[in-house]
PDB file of C-alpha atoms in Angstrom:
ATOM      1  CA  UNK Q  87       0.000   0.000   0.000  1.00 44.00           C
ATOM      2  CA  UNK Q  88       3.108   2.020   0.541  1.00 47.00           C
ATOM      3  CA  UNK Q  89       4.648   1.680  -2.564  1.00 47.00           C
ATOM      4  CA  UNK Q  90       0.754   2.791  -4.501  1.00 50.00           C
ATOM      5  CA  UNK Q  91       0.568   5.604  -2.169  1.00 52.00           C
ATOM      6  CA  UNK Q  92       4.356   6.654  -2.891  1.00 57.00           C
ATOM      7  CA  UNK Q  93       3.842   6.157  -6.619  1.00 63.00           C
ATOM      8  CA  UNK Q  94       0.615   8.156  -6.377  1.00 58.00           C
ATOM      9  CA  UNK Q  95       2.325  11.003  -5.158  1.00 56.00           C
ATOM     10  CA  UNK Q  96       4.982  11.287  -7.292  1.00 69.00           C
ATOM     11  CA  UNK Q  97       2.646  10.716 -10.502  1.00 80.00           C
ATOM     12  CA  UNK Q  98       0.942  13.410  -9.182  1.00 78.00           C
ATOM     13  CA  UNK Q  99       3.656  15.750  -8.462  1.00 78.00           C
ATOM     14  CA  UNK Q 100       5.434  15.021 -11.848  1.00 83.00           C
ATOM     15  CA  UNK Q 101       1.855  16.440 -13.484  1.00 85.00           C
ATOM     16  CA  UNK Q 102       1.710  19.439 -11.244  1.00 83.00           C
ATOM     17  CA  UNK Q 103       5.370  20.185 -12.543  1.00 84.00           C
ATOM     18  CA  UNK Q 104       4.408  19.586 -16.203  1.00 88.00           C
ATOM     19  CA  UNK Q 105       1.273  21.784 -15.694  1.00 89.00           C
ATOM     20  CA  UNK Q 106       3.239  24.227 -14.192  1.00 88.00           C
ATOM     21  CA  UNK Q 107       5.892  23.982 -17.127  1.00 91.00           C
ATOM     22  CA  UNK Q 108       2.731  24.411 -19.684  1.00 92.00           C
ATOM     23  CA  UNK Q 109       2.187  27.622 -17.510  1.00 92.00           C
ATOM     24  CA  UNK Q 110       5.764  29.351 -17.776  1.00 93.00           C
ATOM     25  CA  UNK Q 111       5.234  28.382 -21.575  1.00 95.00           C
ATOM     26  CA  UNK Q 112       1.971  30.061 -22.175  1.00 95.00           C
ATOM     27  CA  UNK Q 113       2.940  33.295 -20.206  1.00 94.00           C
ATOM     28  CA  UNK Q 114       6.112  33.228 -22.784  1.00 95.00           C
ATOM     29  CA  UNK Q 115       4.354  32.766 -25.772  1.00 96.00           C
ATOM     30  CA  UNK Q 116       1.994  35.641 -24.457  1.00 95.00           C
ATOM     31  CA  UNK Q 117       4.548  37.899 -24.297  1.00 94.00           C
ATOM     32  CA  UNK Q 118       6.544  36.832 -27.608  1.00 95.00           C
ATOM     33  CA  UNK Q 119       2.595  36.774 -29.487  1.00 96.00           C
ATOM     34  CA  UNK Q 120       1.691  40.235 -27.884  1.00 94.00           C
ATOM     35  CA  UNK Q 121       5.375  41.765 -28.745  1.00 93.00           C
ATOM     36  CA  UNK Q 122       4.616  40.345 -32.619  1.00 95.00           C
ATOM     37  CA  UNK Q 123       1.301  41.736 -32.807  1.00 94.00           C
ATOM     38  CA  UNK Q 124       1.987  45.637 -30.860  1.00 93.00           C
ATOM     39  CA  UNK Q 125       5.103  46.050 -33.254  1.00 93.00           C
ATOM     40  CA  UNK Q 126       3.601  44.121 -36.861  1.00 94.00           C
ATOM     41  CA  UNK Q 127       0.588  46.566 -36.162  1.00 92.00           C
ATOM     42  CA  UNK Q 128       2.518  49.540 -35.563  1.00 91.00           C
ATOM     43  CA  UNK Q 129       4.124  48.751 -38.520  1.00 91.00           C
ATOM     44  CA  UNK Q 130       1.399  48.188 -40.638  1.00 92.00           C
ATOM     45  CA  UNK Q 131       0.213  51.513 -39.322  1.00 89.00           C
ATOM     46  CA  UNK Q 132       3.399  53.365 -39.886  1.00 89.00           C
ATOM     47  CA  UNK Q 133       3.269  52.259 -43.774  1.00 90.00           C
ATOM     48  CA  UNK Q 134       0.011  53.216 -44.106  1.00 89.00           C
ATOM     49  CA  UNK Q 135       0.737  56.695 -42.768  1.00 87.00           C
ATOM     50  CA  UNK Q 136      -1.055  56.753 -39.456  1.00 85.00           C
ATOM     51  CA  UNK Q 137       1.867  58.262 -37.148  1.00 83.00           C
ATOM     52  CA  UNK Q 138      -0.283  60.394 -35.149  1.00 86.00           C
ATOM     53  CA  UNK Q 139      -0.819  58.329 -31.587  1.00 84.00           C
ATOM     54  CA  UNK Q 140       1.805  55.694 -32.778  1.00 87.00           C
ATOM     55  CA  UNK Q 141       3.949  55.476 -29.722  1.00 87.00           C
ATOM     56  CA  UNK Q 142       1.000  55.434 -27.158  1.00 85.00           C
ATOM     57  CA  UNK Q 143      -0.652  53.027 -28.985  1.00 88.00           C
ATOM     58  CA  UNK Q 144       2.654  50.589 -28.897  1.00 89.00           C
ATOM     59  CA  UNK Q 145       3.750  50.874 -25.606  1.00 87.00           C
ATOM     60  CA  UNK Q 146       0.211  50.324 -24.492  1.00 86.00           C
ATOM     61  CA  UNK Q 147      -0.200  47.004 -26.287  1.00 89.00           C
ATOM     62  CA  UNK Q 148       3.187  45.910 -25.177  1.00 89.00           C
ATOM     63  CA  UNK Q 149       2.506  46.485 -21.547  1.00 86.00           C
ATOM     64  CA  UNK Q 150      -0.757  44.699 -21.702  1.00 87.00           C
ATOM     65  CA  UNK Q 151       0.868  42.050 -22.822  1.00 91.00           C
ATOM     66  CA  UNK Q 152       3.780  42.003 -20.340  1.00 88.00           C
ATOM     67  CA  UNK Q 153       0.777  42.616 -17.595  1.00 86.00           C
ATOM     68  CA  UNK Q 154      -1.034  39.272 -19.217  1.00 90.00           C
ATOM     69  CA  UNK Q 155       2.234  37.250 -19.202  1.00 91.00           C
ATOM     70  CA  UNK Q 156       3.112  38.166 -16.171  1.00 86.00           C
ATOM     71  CA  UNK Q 157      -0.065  36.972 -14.345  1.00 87.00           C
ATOM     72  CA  UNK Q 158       0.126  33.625 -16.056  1.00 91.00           C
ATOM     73  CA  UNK Q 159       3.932  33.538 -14.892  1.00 88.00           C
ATOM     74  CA  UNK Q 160       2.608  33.886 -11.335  1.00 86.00           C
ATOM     75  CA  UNK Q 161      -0.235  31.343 -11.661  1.00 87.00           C
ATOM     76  CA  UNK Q 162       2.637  28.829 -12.891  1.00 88.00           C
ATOM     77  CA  UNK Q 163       4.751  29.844  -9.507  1.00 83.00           C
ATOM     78  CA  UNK Q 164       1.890  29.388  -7.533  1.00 84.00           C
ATOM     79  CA  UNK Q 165       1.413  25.592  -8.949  1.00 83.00           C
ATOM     80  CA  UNK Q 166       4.607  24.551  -8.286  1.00 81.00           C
ATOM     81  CA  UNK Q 167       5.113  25.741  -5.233  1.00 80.00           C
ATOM     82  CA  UNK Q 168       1.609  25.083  -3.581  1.00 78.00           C
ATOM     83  CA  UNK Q 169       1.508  21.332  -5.651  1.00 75.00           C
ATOM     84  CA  UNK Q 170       4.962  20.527  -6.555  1.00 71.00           C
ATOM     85  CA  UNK Q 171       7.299  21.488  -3.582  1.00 72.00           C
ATOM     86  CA  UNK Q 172       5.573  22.715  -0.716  1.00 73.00           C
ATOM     87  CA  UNK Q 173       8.149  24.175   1.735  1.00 78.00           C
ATOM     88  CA  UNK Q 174       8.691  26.967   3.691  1.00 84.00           C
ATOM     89  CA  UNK Q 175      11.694  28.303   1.772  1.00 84.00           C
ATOM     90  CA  UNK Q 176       9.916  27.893  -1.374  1.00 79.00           C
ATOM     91  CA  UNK Q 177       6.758  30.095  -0.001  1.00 81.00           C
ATOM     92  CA  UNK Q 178       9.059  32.339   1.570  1.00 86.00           C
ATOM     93  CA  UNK Q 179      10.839  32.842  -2.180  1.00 83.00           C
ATOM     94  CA  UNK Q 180       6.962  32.680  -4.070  1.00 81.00           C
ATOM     95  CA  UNK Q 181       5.859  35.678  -1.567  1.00 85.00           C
ATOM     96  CA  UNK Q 182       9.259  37.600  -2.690  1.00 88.00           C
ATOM     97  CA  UNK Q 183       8.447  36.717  -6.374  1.00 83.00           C
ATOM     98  CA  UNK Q 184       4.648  37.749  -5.881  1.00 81.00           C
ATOM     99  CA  UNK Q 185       5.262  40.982  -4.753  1.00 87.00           C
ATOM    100  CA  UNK Q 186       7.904  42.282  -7.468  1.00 87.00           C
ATOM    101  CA  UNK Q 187       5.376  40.747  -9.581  1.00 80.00           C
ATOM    102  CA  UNK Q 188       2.539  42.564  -8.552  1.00 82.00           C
ATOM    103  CA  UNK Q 189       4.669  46.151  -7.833  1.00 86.00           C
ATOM    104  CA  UNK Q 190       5.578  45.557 -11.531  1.00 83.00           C
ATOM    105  CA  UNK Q 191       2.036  44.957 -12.930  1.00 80.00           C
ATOM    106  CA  UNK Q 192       1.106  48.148 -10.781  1.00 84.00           C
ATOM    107  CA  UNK Q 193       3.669  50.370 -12.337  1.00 84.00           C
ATOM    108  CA  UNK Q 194       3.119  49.011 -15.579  1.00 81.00           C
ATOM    109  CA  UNK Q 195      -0.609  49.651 -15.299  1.00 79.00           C
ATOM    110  CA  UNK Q 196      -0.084  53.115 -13.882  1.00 82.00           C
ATOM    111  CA  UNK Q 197       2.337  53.819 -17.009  1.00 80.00           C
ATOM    112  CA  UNK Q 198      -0.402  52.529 -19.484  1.00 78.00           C
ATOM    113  CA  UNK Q 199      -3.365  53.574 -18.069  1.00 77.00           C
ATOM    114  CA  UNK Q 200      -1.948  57.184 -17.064  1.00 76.00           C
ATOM    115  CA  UNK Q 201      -3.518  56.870 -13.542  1.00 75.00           C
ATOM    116  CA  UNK Q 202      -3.897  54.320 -10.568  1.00 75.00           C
ATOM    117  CA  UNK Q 203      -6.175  51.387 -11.113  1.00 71.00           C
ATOM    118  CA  UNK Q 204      -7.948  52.437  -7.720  1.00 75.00           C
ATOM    119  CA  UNK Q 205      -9.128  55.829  -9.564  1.00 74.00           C
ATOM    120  CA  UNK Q 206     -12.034  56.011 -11.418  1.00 67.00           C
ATOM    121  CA  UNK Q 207     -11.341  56.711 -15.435  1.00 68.00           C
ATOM    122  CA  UNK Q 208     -12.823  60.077 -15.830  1.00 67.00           C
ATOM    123  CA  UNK Q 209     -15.641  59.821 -18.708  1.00 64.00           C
ATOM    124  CA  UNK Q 210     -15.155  61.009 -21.825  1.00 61.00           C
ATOM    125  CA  UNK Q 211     -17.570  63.001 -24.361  1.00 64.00           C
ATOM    126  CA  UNK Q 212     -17.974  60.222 -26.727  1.00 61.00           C
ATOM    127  CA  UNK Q 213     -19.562  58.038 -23.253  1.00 52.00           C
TER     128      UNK Q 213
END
């Protein structure tokens, strides 16, 4: 009974390290997809002689991409250390990652967005 119980764990550890894996790759291929698609439009744009806004528009697609990658990125921290190796060190170092996480999805947000994400967007004319 041992040995099942043993082999149980491990089978399911292994999968919460694979899922965890599929995790880091999404929130890569998020970033990679959302870099392709901010600078291919901007260029598409740029040829077609729509400059005006160009910039904004870029580095605003870029950082909601980085914002989107980086909360799958925590989601795949999360797995392995909640499912995968469950000690205090590693909790300790997943709290340390979770905050410069989240402290740079605030400033990123703050940079894109032009005001805190607590603040209410003022409405515009066209609301």
């Amino acid at each position: 009974m041992t040995c099942y119980t043993t082999s149980m764990f491990d089978s399911f550890e292994s999968t919460m390290s694979d899922v965890a894996k599929c995790f880091e790759l999404l929130g890569v291929v998020i970033l990679v997809i959302g870099m392709a698609y901010a600078f291919g439009r901007a260029g598409r744009d740029f040829l077609r002689g729509e400059r005006a806004g160009l910039y904004p528009q870029v580095r605003a697609s870029v950082g909601h991409s980085i914002l989107l990658g980086l909360e799958v990125l925590v989601a795949a921290d999360l797995i392995r250390t909640v499912a995968v190796d469950p000690s205090i060190e590693n909790v300790a170092v997943l709290g340390v990652i979770v905050l410069i996480r989240t402290f740079l999805s605030l400033s990123l947000d703050i940079e894109i967005e032009g005001r805190p994400p607590w603040r209410a967007r003022t409405p515009t004319p066209e609301s």
